[in-house]
Amino acid sequence: MTPEERAKKAAAAMWAEDRASRFLGMEIIEMAEGRAVLQMVVRPEFCNGHGIGHGGLTFSLADSAFAFACNSRNQATVAQHNSISYVAPAREGDVLTAVAQEISLTGRSGIYDVRVSNQDGAIVAEFRGASRAITGHLFEE
């Protein structure tokens, strides 16, 4: 199995159990080893009291992209620590794209950067996630 085939199969296994990402209307756009691209539309109910996209939902998109990227090798992996910096507001109707890329993988620990941008390419947020591999796999090889 190639690394790309493994990443896609791992994503399919995770997606089947990921009720939160599906509920929020996320879509997997691209999968590769150590990389994932997810999209989500900012629905009206995703806006906060300022009339802009709620930061927690932007975080959720980035966190999901991070999760798919760090599980792309079929090794069960969870978040150890995540942080996000909001650069610009998301607006109702925006199509947000989160691109997660592995920066470092040493032993059981990884670092991933996720850039969230809108349909015009404007950066909405920058997210950094630290992962930790645990026991188990997403599918049998």
GROMACS .gro file of C-alpha atoms in nm, residues 58-134:
model
   77
   58THR     CA    1  -1.296   2.786   1.301
   59PHE     CA    2  -1.095   2.599   1.566
   60SER     CA    3  -1.307   2.288   1.509
   61LEU     CA    4  -1.228   2.290   1.137
   62ALA     CA    5  -0.855   2.334   1.203
   63ASP     CA    6  -0.862   2.066   1.472
   64SER     CA    7  -1.032   1.818   1.239
   65ALA     CA    8  -0.778   1.883   0.961
   66PHE     CA    9  -0.501   1.833   1.219
   67ALA     CA   10  -0.658   1.505   1.333
   68PHE     CA   11  -0.679   1.365   0.981
   69ALA     CA   12  -0.321   1.468   0.903
   70CYS     CA   13  -0.171   1.314   1.217
   71ASN     CA   14  -0.366   0.988   1.174
   72SER     CA   15  -0.269   0.951   0.808
   73ARG     CA   16  -0.018   0.674   0.877
   74ASN     CA   17  -0.284   0.447   1.031
   75GLN     CA   18  -0.138   0.491   1.379
   76ALA     CA   19  -0.401   0.602   1.630
   77THR     CA   20  -0.298   0.954   1.729
   78VAL     CA   21  -0.456   1.217   1.954
   79ALA     CA   22  -0.400   1.582   2.034
   80GLN     CA   23  -0.158   1.671   2.310
   81HIS     CA   24  -0.183   2.049   2.281
   82ASN     CA   25  -0.335   2.293   2.030
   83SER     CA   26  -0.329   2.670   1.990
   84ILE     CA   27  -0.482   2.908   1.739
   85SER     CA   28  -0.429   3.269   1.636
   86TYR     CA   29  -0.719   3.442   1.463
   87VAL     CA   30  -0.600   3.670   1.185
   88ALA     CA   31  -0.925   3.789   1.026
   89PRO     CA   32  -1.295   3.724   1.082
   90ALA     CA   33  -1.484   3.454   0.900
   91ARG     CA   34  -1.818   3.569   0.763
   92GLU     CA   35  -2.149   3.399   0.701
   93GLY     CA   36  -2.131   3.215   0.369
   94ASP     CA   37  -1.751   3.195   0.364
   95VAL     CA   38  -1.604   2.866   0.249
   96LEU     CA   39  -1.322   2.798   0.492
   97THR     CA   40  -1.037   2.569   0.392
   98ALA     CA   41  -0.803   2.421   0.651
   99VAL     CA   42  -0.470   2.290   0.521
  100ALA     CA   43  -0.290   2.077   0.779
  101GLN     CA   44   0.077   1.993   0.722
  102GLU     CA   45   0.311   1.784   0.931
  103ILE     CA   46   0.612   1.987   1.046
  104SER     CA   47   0.787   1.727   1.261
  105LEU     CA   48   0.737   1.363   1.360
  106THR     CA   49   0.978   1.218   1.614
  107GLY     CA   50   0.889   0.891   1.781
  108ARG     CA   51   0.533   0.919   1.911
  109SER     CA   52   0.519   1.302   1.901
  110GLY     CA   53   0.432   1.525   1.607
  111ILE     CA   54   0.387   1.893   1.529
  112TYR     CA   55   0.137   2.012   1.268
  113ASP     CA   56   0.056   2.356   1.131
  114VAL     CA   57  -0.291   2.431   0.997
  115ARG     CA   58  -0.373   2.741   0.795
  116VAL     CA   59  -0.741   2.832   0.766
  117SER     CA   60  -0.831   3.060   0.476
  118ASN     CA   61  -1.149   3.173   0.306
  119GLN     CA   62  -1.261   3.134  -0.055
  120ASP     CA   63  -1.061   3.446  -0.154
  121GLY     CA   64  -0.740   3.305  -0.007
  122ALA     CA   65  -0.744   3.545   0.289
  123ILE     CA   66  -0.597   3.387   0.601
  124VAL     CA   67  -0.853   3.356   0.880
  125ALA     CA   68  -0.646   3.165   1.138
  126GLU     CA   69  -0.318   2.987   1.204
  127PHE     CA   70  -0.329   2.676   1.423
  128ARG     CA   71  -0.049   2.463   1.565
  129GLY     CA   72  -0.115   2.117   1.701
  130ALA     CA   73   0.102   1.874   1.893
  131SER     CA   74   0.010   1.509   1.857
  132ARG     CA   75   0.084   1.191   2.048
  133ALA     CA   76   0.054   0.842   1.901
  134ILE     CA   77  -0.134   0.594   2.117
   0.00000   0.00000   0.00000
